[in-house]
PDB file of C-alpha atoms and ligand atoms in Angstrom:
ATOM      1  CA  UNK A   1     -11.325   5.295  17.696  1.00 96.00           C
ATOM      2  CA  UNK A   2     -10.252   4.644  14.126  1.00 98.00           C
ATOM      3  CA  UNK A   3     -12.496   2.947  11.658  1.00 98.00           C
ATOM      4  CA  UNK A   4     -11.687   0.583   8.638  1.00 98.00           C
ATOM      5  CA  UNK A   5     -13.643  -0.039   6.069  1.00 98.00           C
ATOM      6  CA  UNK A   6     -14.744  -1.722   2.677  1.00 98.00           C
ATOM      7  CA  UNK A   7     -17.363  -1.227  -0.469  1.00 97.00           C
ATOM      8  CA  UNK A   8     -20.110  -1.951   1.677  1.00 97.00           C
ATOM      9  CA  UNK A   9     -19.556   1.623   3.411  1.00 98.00           C
ATOM     10  CA  UNK A  10     -20.245   3.257  -0.381  1.00 98.00           C
ATOM     11  CA  UNK A  11     -23.187   0.318  -1.118  1.00 97.00           C
ATOM     12  CA  UNK A  12     -25.260   2.534  -0.092  1.00 97.00           C
ATOM     13  CA  UNK A  13     -24.199   5.373  -2.828  1.00 98.00           C
ATOM     14  CA  UNK A  14     -24.648   3.051  -5.279  1.00 95.00           C
ATOM     15  CA  UNK A  15     -20.698   1.521  -5.566  1.00 95.00           C
ATOM     16  CA  UNK A  16     -21.321  -2.082  -5.956  1.00 89.00           C
ATOM     17  CA  UNK A  17     -19.427  -3.959  -3.953  1.00 90.00           C
ATOM     18  CA  UNK A  18     -17.076  -6.698  -5.080  1.00 84.00           C
ATOM     19  CA  UNK A  19     -18.268  -9.827  -3.511  1.00 82.00           C
ATOM     20  CA  UNK A  20     -21.795  -9.205  -1.936  1.00 72.00           C
ATOM     21  CA  UNK A  21     -24.191 -11.692  -0.746  1.00 61.00           C
ATOM     22  CA  UNK A  22     -27.043 -10.355  -2.335  1.00 58.00           C
ATOM     23  CA  UNK A  23     -26.016  -8.836  -5.777  1.00 60.00           C
ATOM     24  CA  UNK A  24     -23.298 -10.874  -5.847  1.00 67.00           C
ATOM     25  CA  UNK A  25     -20.724  -8.248  -6.392  1.00 78.00           C
ATOM     26  CA  UNK A  26     -18.301  -6.892  -9.588  1.00 77.00           C
ATOM     27  CA  UNK A  27     -16.197  -9.756  -8.856  1.00 79.00           C
ATOM     28  CA  UNK A  28     -19.316 -12.003  -9.789  1.00 79.00           C
ATOM     29  CA  UNK A  29     -20.052 -10.358 -13.358  1.00 79.00           C
ATOM     30  CA  UNK A  30     -16.177  -9.968 -14.133  1.00 80.00           C
ATOM     31  CA  UNK A  31     -12.983 -11.169 -14.102  1.00 86.00           C
ATOM     32  CA  UNK A  32     -11.045  -9.229 -11.484  1.00 82.00           C
ATOM     33  CA  UNK A  33      -7.745 -10.504 -13.377  1.00 85.00           C
ATOM     34  CA  UNK A  34      -8.674  -9.151 -16.270  1.00 89.00           C
ATOM     35  CA  UNK A  35      -9.722  -5.934 -15.248  1.00 92.00           C
ATOM     36  CA  UNK A  36      -7.946  -5.622 -11.892  1.00 93.00           C
ATOM     37  CA  UNK A  37      -4.110  -6.506 -12.176  1.00 95.00           C
ATOM     38  CA  UNK A  38      -1.168  -5.998 -14.244  1.00 96.00           C
ATOM     39  CA  UNK A  39      -1.858  -8.863 -16.225  1.00 95.00           C
ATOM     40  CA  UNK A  40      -5.342  -7.938 -17.226  1.00 95.00           C
ATOM     41  CA  UNK A  41      -3.428  -4.414 -18.173  1.00 96.00           C
ATOM     42  CA  UNK A  42      -0.824  -6.193 -20.239  1.00 96.00           C
ATOM     43  CA  UNK A  43      -3.204  -8.320 -22.397  1.00 95.00           C
ATOM     44  CA  UNK A  44      -5.541  -5.755 -23.228  1.00 94.00           C
ATOM     45  CA  UNK A  45      -4.559  -2.171 -21.779  1.00 95.00           C
ATOM     46  CA  UNK A  46      -7.899  -0.711 -23.395  1.00 95.00           C
ATOM     47  CA  UNK A  47     -10.303  -2.369 -21.615  1.00 94.00           C
ATOM     48  CA  UNK A  48      -9.140  -1.801 -18.574  1.00 95.00           C
ATOM     49  CA  UNK A  49      -9.035   1.352 -19.129  1.00 95.00           C
ATOM     50  CA  UNK A  50     -12.736   1.402 -20.758  1.00 94.00           C
ATOM     51  CA  UNK A  51     -14.022  -0.399 -17.046  1.00 94.00           C
ATOM     52  CA  UNK A  52     -11.997   2.030 -15.059  1.00 96.00           C
ATOM     53  CA  UNK A  53     -13.700   5.259 -17.000  1.00 96.00           C
ATOM     54  CA  UNK A  54     -16.686   3.555 -16.173  1.00 94.00           C
ATOM     55  CA  UNK A  55     -16.352   3.054 -12.703  1.00 95.00           C
ATOM     56  CA  UNK A  56     -15.306   6.814 -12.481  1.00 97.00           C
ATOM     57  CA  UNK A  57     -18.259   7.929 -14.098  1.00 96.00           C
ATOM     58  CA  UNK A  58     -20.515   5.933 -11.675  1.00 95.00           C
ATOM     59  CA  UNK A  59     -18.353   6.866  -9.082  1.00 97.00           C
ATOM     60  CA  UNK A  60     -18.377  10.746  -9.764  1.00 98.00           C
ATOM     61  CA  UNK A  61     -22.717  10.825  -9.850  1.00 97.00           C
ATOM     62  CA  UNK A  62     -22.390   8.908  -6.412  1.00 98.00           C
ATOM     63  CA  UNK A  63     -23.067  11.209  -2.987  1.00 98.00           C
ATOM     64  CA  UNK A  64     -21.830  10.459   0.255  1.00 98.00           C
ATOM     65  CA  UNK A  65     -24.059   8.751   2.426  1.00 98.00           C
ATOM     66  CA  UNK A  66     -25.409   8.719   6.079  1.00 98.00           C
ATOM     67  CA  UNK A  67     -22.412   6.810   7.079  1.00 98.00           C
ATOM     68  CA  UNK A  68     -19.697   8.757   4.866  1.00 98.00           C
ATOM     69  CA  UNK A  69     -20.888  11.941   7.020  1.00 98.00           C
ATOM     70  CA  UNK A  70     -21.164  10.533  10.210  1.00 98.00           C
ATOM     71  CA  UNK A  71     -17.596   9.408  10.157  1.00 98.00           C
ATOM     72  CA  UNK A  72     -16.498  12.429   8.708  1.00 98.00           C
ATOM     73  CA  UNK A  73     -17.786  14.484  11.370  1.00 97.00           C
ATOM     74  CA  UNK A  74     -15.758  13.032  13.360  1.00 96.00           C
ATOM     75  CA  UNK A  75     -12.321  15.277  13.028  1.00 93.00           C
ATOM     76  CA  UNK A  76     -10.167  13.194  15.549  1.00 95.00           C
ATOM     77  CA  UNK A  77     -10.601   9.870  14.070  1.00 97.00           C
ATOM     78  CA  UNK A  78      -8.556   8.218  11.873  1.00 98.00           C
ATOM     79  CA  UNK A  79     -10.410   6.097   8.759  1.00 98.00           C
ATOM     80  CA  UNK A  80      -8.788   3.635   7.006  1.00 98.00           C
ATOM     81  CA  UNK A  81      -9.975   2.418   4.148  1.00 98.00           C
ATOM     82  CA  UNK A  82      -9.783  -0.515   1.061  1.00 98.00           C
ATOM     83  CA  UNK A  83     -12.223   1.391  -1.010  1.00 98.00           C
ATOM     84  CA  UNK A  84     -10.452   3.531  -3.620  1.00 98.00           C
ATOM     85  CA  UNK A  85     -13.416   5.826  -3.996  1.00 98.00           C
ATOM     86  CA  UNK A  86     -13.543   9.760  -3.097  1.00 98.00           C
ATOM     87  CA  UNK A  87     -16.622   9.915  -0.728  1.00 98.00           C
ATOM     88  CA  UNK A  88     -15.253   9.987   2.402  1.00 98.00           C
ATOM     89  CA  UNK A  89     -13.184  13.023   0.899  1.00 98.00           C
ATOM     90  CA  UNK A  90     -15.857  14.176  -0.509  1.00 98.00           C
ATOM     91  CA  UNK A  91     -18.014  13.872   2.891  1.00 98.00           C
ATOM     92  CA  UNK A  92     -15.058  16.068   4.740  1.00 98.00           C
ATOM     93  CA  UNK A  93     -12.992  13.294   6.148  1.00 98.00           C
ATOM     94  CA  UNK A  94      -9.741  15.464   6.844  1.00 95.00           C
ATOM     95  CA  UNK A  95      -7.875  11.741   8.252  1.00 97.00           C
ATOM     96  CA  UNK A  96      -8.237   9.181   5.377  1.00 98.00           C
ATOM     97  CA  UNK A  97      -5.519   5.990   4.644  1.00 98.00           C
ATOM     98  CA  UNK A  98      -6.404   4.098   1.417  1.00 98.00           C
ATOM     99  CA  UNK A  99      -4.655   1.139   1.386  1.00 98.00           C
ATOM    100  CA  UNK A 100      -5.790   0.085  -2.135  1.00 98.00           C
ATOM    101  CA  UNK A 101      -5.034   3.331  -3.763  1.00 98.00           C
ATOM    102  CA  UNK A 102      -7.215   5.974  -5.156  1.00 98.00           C
ATOM    103  CA  UNK A 103      -9.367   5.645  -8.726  1.00 98.00           C
ATOM    104  CA  UNK A 104      -9.020   9.577  -8.854  1.00 98.00           C
ATOM    105  CA  UNK A 105      -5.714  10.031  -9.932  1.00 98.00           C
ATOM    106  CA  UNK A 106      -3.700   8.041 -12.040  1.00 98.00           C
ATOM    107  CA  UNK A 107      -0.070   6.936 -11.806  1.00 97.00           C
ATOM    108  CA  UNK A 108       2.790   5.943 -13.870  1.00 97.00           C
ATOM    109  CA  UNK A 109       2.684   2.071 -14.475  1.00 97.00           C
ATOM    110  CA  UNK A 110       6.618   2.266 -14.833  1.00 95.00           C
ATOM    111  CA  UNK A 111       6.437   3.868 -11.259  1.00 90.00           C
ATOM    112  CA  UNK A 112       9.070   6.593 -12.035  1.00 95.00           C
ATOM    113  CA  UNK A 113       6.899   8.386  -9.178  1.00 92.00           C
ATOM    114  CA  UNK A 114       4.732  10.727 -11.269  1.00 97.00           C
ATOM    115  CA  UNK A 115       0.594  10.841 -10.475  1.00 97.00           C
ATOM    116  CA  UNK A 116      -1.986  13.191 -10.917  1.00 97.00           C
ATOM    117  CA  UNK A 117      -5.295  13.428 -10.517  1.00 98.00           C
ATOM    118  CA  UNK A 118      -8.348  12.647 -12.950  1.00 97.00           C
ATOM    119  CA  UNK A 119     -11.347  14.511 -14.336  1.00 97.00           C
ATOM    120  CA  UNK A 120     -13.854  11.829 -12.667  1.00 98.00           C
ATOM    121  CA  UNK A 121     -16.588  13.028 -15.079  1.00 97.00           C
ATOM    122  CA  UNK A 122     -14.527  13.046 -18.108  1.00 97.00           C
ATOM    123  CA  UNK A 123     -12.116  10.433 -17.453  1.00 97.00           C
ATOM    124  CA  UNK A 124      -8.667  10.227 -19.623  1.00 96.00           C
ATOM    125  CA  UNK A 125      -7.961   7.747 -22.007  1.00 94.00           C
ATOM    126  CA  UNK A 126      -4.934   5.404 -22.476  1.00 95.00           C
ATOM    127  CA  UNK A 127      -1.899   7.972 -22.482  1.00 95.00           C
ATOM    128  CA  UNK A 128       1.914   7.737 -22.243  1.00 97.00           C
ATOM    129  CA  UNK A 129       3.331   9.548 -18.322  1.00 97.00           C
ATOM    130  CA  UNK A 130       4.823  13.061 -19.342  1.00 96.00           C
ATOM    131  CA  UNK A 131       7.867  11.975 -16.958  1.00 97.00           C
ATOM    132  CA  UNK A 132       9.222   8.677 -19.006  1.00 97.00           C
ATOM    133  CA  UNK A 133       6.881   8.356 -21.808  1.00 96.00           C
ATOM    134  CA  UNK A 134       5.396   4.948 -20.014  1.00 97.00           C
ATOM    135  CA  UNK A 135       1.451   4.031 -19.794  1.00 97.00           C
ATOM    136  CA  UNK A 136      -0.581   5.558 -17.326  1.00 98.00           C
ATOM    137  CA  UNK A 137      -3.248   3.535 -15.303  1.00 97.00           C
ATOM    138  CA  UNK A 138      -5.670   3.963 -12.236  1.00 98.00           C
ATOM    139  CA  UNK A 139      -3.800   4.811  -9.146  1.00 98.00           C
ATOM    140  CA  UNK A 140      -5.211   1.795  -7.330  1.00 98.00           C
ATOM    141  CA  UNK A 141      -3.378  -1.434  -6.451  1.00 97.00           C
ATOM    142  CA  UNK A 142      -4.418  -4.182  -8.715  1.00 96.00           C
ATOM    143  CA  UNK A 143      -4.312  -7.917  -7.577  1.00 93.00           C
ATOM    144  CA  UNK A 144      -0.892  -9.145  -6.913  1.00 92.00           C
ATOM    145  CA  UNK A 145       0.222  -5.700  -6.874  1.00 95.00           C
ATOM    146  CA  UNK A 146       1.889  -4.889  -2.882  1.00 95.00           C
ATOM    147  CA  UNK A 147      -0.006  -1.920  -1.147  1.00 97.00           C
ATOM    148  CA  UNK A 148       1.983   1.759  -0.875  1.00 94.00           C
ATOM    149  CA  UNK A 149       4.506   1.729   2.310  1.00 94.00           C
ATOM    150  CA  UNK A 150       3.373   5.019   3.819  1.00 96.00           C
ATOM    151  CA  UNK A 151       0.101   4.159   3.682  1.00 97.00           C
ATOM    152  CA  UNK A 152       0.171   0.764   4.777  1.00 98.00           C
ATOM    153  CA  UNK A 153       2.695   2.021   8.221  1.00 98.00           C
ATOM    154  CA  UNK A 154       0.201   4.621   8.935  1.00 98.00           C
ATOM    155  CA  UNK A 155      -2.665   2.555   8.835  1.00 98.00           C
ATOM    156  CA  UNK A 156      -1.213  -0.207  11.072  1.00 98.00           C
ATOM    157  CA  UNK A 157       0.807   2.688  13.252  1.00 98.00           C
ATOM    158  CA  UNK A 158      -3.443   3.934  14.158  1.00 98.00           C
ATOM    159  CA  UNK A 159      -4.579   0.168  14.467  1.00 98.00           C
ATOM    160  CA  UNK A 160      -1.688  -0.688  16.977  1.00 98.00           C
ATOM    161  CA  UNK A 161      -3.025   2.511  19.107  1.00 98.00           C
ATOM    162  CA  UNK A 162      -6.370   2.684  18.748  1.00 98.00           C
ATOM    163  CA  UNK A 163      -8.770   1.742  21.846  1.00 98.00           C
ATOM    164  CA  UNK A 164     -11.553   1.001  19.301  1.00 98.00           C
ATOM    165  CA  UNK A 165     -11.480  -0.017  16.130  1.00 98.00           C
ATOM    166  CA  UNK A 166     -15.747   0.103  13.945  1.00 98.00           C
ATOM    167  CA  UNK A 167     -14.943  -2.153  11.046  1.00 98.00           C
ATOM    168  CA  UNK A 168     -17.598  -0.656   8.478  1.00 98.00           C
ATOM    169  CA  UNK A 169     -18.867  -3.180   5.492  1.00 98.00           C
ATOM    170  CA  UNK A 170     -15.949  -5.488   4.588  1.00 98.00           C
ATOM    171  CA  UNK A 171     -16.036  -9.263   4.183  1.00 96.00           C
ATOM    172  CA  UNK A 172     -12.359  -9.252   5.474  1.00 97.00           C
ATOM    173  CA  UNK A 173     -11.222 -11.733   3.011  1.00 95.00           C
ATOM    174  CA  UNK A 174      -8.573  -9.419   1.120  1.00 95.00           C
ATOM    175  CA  UNK A 175      -4.927  -9.691   2.554  1.00 96.00           C
ATOM    176  CA  UNK A 176      -2.818  -7.960   4.090  1.00 97.00           C
ATOM    177  CA  UNK A 177      -5.851  -5.481   4.572  1.00 98.00           C
ATOM    178  CA  UNK A 178      -8.176  -7.478   6.739  1.00 98.00           C
ATOM    179  CA  UNK A 179      -4.768  -8.469   8.481  1.00 98.00           C
ATOM    180  CA  UNK A 180      -5.236  -5.262  10.848  1.00 98.00           C
ATOM    181  CA  UNK A 181      -8.866  -5.852  12.211  1.00 98.00           C
ATOM    182  CA  UNK A 182      -6.459  -8.997  14.287  1.00 98.00           C
ATOM    183  CA  UNK A 183      -3.056  -6.618  14.750  1.00 98.00           C
ATOM    184  CA  UNK A 184      -5.673  -3.846  16.420  1.00 98.00           C
ATOM    185  CA  UNK A 185      -7.623  -6.593  18.736  1.00 98.00           C
ATOM    186  CA  UNK A 186      -4.145  -8.398  19.798  1.00 98.00           C
ATOM    187  CA  UNK A 187      -3.022  -4.869  20.649  1.00 98.00           C
ATOM    188  CA  UNK A 188      -6.124  -4.555  22.952  1.00 98.00           C
ATOM    189  CA  UNK A 189      -8.877  -2.613  20.796  1.00 98.00           C
ATOM    190  CA  UNK A 190     -12.430  -3.072  21.643  1.00 98.00           C
ATOM    191  CA  UNK A 191     -13.937  -4.057  17.803  1.00 98.00           C
ATOM    192  CA  UNK A 192     -17.070  -2.922  16.349  1.00 98.00           C
ATOM    193  CA  UNK A 193     -18.280  -4.461  13.241  1.00 98.00           C
ATOM    194  CA  UNK A 194     -21.553  -2.982  11.349  1.00 98.00           C
ATOM    195  CA  UNK A 195     -22.297  -5.512   8.246  1.00 98.00           C
ATOM    196  CA  UNK A 196     -25.774  -6.384   6.657  1.00 97.00           C
ATOM    197  CA  UNK A 197     -24.393  -9.966   6.931  1.00 96.00           C
ATOM    198  CA  UNK A 198     -21.824 -11.398   9.329  1.00 97.00           C
ATOM    199  CA  UNK A 199     -17.987 -11.625   7.776  1.00 96.00           C
ATOM    200  CA  UNK A 200     -14.612 -13.240   8.327  1.00 96.00           C
ATOM    201  CA  UNK A 201     -14.227 -10.948  10.930  1.00 98.00           C
ATOM    202  CA  UNK A 202     -17.366 -11.956  13.226  1.00 98.00           C
ATOM    203  CA  UNK A 203     -14.977 -13.940  15.354  1.00 98.00           C
ATOM    204  CA  UNK A 204     -13.336 -10.948  16.497  1.00 98.00           C
ATOM    205  CA  UNK A 205     -16.147  -8.831  17.236  1.00 98.00           C
ATOM    206  CA  UNK A 206     -16.845  -7.130  20.805  1.00 98.00           C
ATOM    207  CA  UNK A 207     -19.663  -5.559  19.053  1.00 98.00           C
ATOM    208  CA  UNK A 208     -21.406  -6.808  15.895  1.00 98.00           C
ATOM    209  CA  UNK A 209     -23.690  -4.678  14.207  1.00 98.00           C
ATOM    210  CA  UNK A 210     -26.060  -6.600  11.363  1.00 98.00           C
ATOM    211  CA  UNK A 211     -27.887  -3.303   9.619  1.00 98.00           C
ATOM    212  CA  UNK A 212     -26.875  -0.788   7.082  1.00 98.00           C
ATOM    213  CA  UNK A 213     -23.785   1.584   7.262  1.00 98.00           C
ATOM    214  CA  UNK A 214     -26.011   4.503   6.703  1.00 98.00           C
ATOM    215  CA  UNK A 215     -28.298   3.595   9.251  1.00 98.00           C
ATOM    216  CA  UNK A 216     -25.924   2.420  12.313  1.00 98.00           C
ATOM    217  CA  UNK A 217     -23.055   4.225  11.561  1.00 98.00           C
ATOM    218  CA  UNK A 218     -24.841   7.566  12.293  1.00 98.00           C
ATOM    219  CA  UNK A 219     -26.601   6.159  14.884  1.00 97.00           C
ATOM    220  CA  UNK A 220     -23.313   4.600  17.493  1.00 95.00           C
ATOM    221  CA  UNK A 221     -21.338   7.976  16.161  1.00 95.00           C
ATOM    222  CA  UNK A 222     -23.577  10.567  18.349  1.00 81.00           C
ATOM    223  CA  UNK A 223     -22.181  13.607  18.581  1.00 69.00           C
TER     224      UNK A 223
HETATM  225  N1  APR B 301     -23.955  -1.766   4.933  1.00 60.80           N
HETATM  226  C1  APR B 301     -23.025  -2.266   5.619  1.00 60.80           C
HETATM  227  N2  APR B 301     -22.596  -3.815   4.663  1.00 60.80           N
HETATM  228  C2  APR B 301     -23.078  -4.161   3.833  1.00 60.80           C
HETATM  229  C3  APR B 301     -23.421  -3.294   2.771  1.00 60.80           C
HETATM  230  C4  APR B 301     -24.471  -1.857   3.425  1.00 60.80           C
HETATM  231  N3  APR B 301     -25.022  -1.060   3.057  1.00 60.80           N
HETATM  232  N4  APR B 301     -23.579  -3.679   1.556  1.00 60.80           N
HETATM  233  C5  APR B 301     -22.847  -4.445   1.375  1.00 60.80           C
HETATM  234  N5  APR B 301     -22.208  -4.968   2.792  1.00 60.80           N
HETATM  235  C6  APR B 301     -21.061  -5.637   3.371  1.00 60.80           C
HETATM  236  C7  APR B 301     -21.628  -6.914   3.255  1.00 60.80           C
HETATM  237  O1  APR B 301     -21.776  -7.869   3.357  1.00 60.80           O
HETATM  238  C8  APR B 301     -20.123  -7.664   2.847  1.00 60.80           C
HETATM  239  O2  APR B 301     -19.071  -8.000   3.497  1.00 60.80           O
HETATM  240  O3  APR B 301     -19.924  -4.961   2.847  1.00 60.80           O
HETATM  241  C9  APR B 301     -19.437  -6.448   2.279  1.00 60.80           C
HETATM  242  C10 APR B 301     -18.493  -5.695   1.177  1.00 60.80           C
HETATM  243  O4  APR B 301     -17.815  -6.801   0.854  1.00 60.80           O
HETATM  244  P1  APR B 301     -16.614  -7.079  -0.405  1.00 60.80           P
HETATM  245  O5  APR B 301     -17.077  -6.750  -1.501  1.00 60.80           O
HETATM  246  O6  APR B 301     -15.539  -8.207  -0.252  1.00 60.80           O
HETATM  247  O7  APR B 301     -15.728  -5.647  -0.171  1.00 60.80           O
HETATM  248  P2  APR B 301     -14.372  -5.125   0.761  1.00 60.80           P
HETATM  249  O8  APR B 301     -14.403  -6.332   1.794  1.00 60.80           O
HETATM  250  O9  APR B 301     -13.857  -3.694   0.251  1.00 60.80           O
HETATM  251  O10 APR B 301     -13.243  -6.275  -0.532  1.00 60.80           O
HETATM  252  C11 APR B 301     -11.552  -5.787  -0.408  1.00 60.80           C
HETATM  253  O11 APR B 301     -11.257  -6.558  -2.384  1.00 60.80           O
HETATM  254  O12 APR B 301     -11.818  -6.370  -4.651  1.00 60.80           O
HETATM  255  C12 APR B 301     -11.248  -6.047  -4.243  1.00 60.80           C
HETATM  256  O13 APR B 301     -10.122  -4.644  -4.211  1.00 60.80           O
HETATM  257  C13 APR B 301     -11.208  -4.279  -3.142  1.00 60.80           C
HETATM  258  O14 APR B 301     -10.753  -3.273  -1.929  1.00 60.80           O
HETATM  259  C14 APR B 301     -11.176  -4.162  -2.032  1.00 60.80           C
HETATM  260  C15 APR B 301     -10.975  -5.387  -1.724  1.00 60.80           C
HETATM  261 ZN1   ZN B 302       6.701   7.616 -15.816  1.00 60.80          ZN
END
């Protein structure tokens, strides 16, 4: 079994989702192209830096919920996630593949390869790469940027080889990540979806459980 998750997995931990039916999500309030794109960073690096500092502090205060804990307890499971938060890791999960990078580190914007973890409770301000002098930025994948090759290759392999893909809290509208659900399906996996609402992946579901991740996931991952 492999899990494939999105922002809905961390919603009950207080980490806002992006496109939520109820709350509207982050992208209803903020322009993703201004805050989560290379062009937005070029136009106003201070604004982007402050926004990620705000998100980092919020995530540092958040705690893993029942879904993170239930997933982490399954040490044999691989967890493919679109989430940049570190809640699965903090719940003890070992095999986590972050397709969209991590907010818990900064990397060189010129991709010289330099990357370092940051203190989420005291996020750094704008600064330069100690290796090449270019700007440092959050080690997340921004809109228009390609996914990290190794993470993508590992995620593809995991989804191709699994017997069951447990899809949790994603609207399944952002590609190429959302394409992994169809890939697992066509490779013969059973698709179980957990979401408070129907999503673009609903048509691929063998079983769709409409409910909150922190309640449903522990109920189906019984030891
Ligand atoms: N339990 C289960 N599902 C939930 C819960 C919950 N408590 N709360 C919300 N959801 C569901 C919503 O119904 C929605 O389908 O989680 C989904 C969240 O969708 P999005 O906000 O679009 O998040 P996600 O699918 O992860 O977005 C993908 O888009 O903005 C980019 O890079 C960002 O990784 C992100 C990507
Ligand atoms: Zn550099």
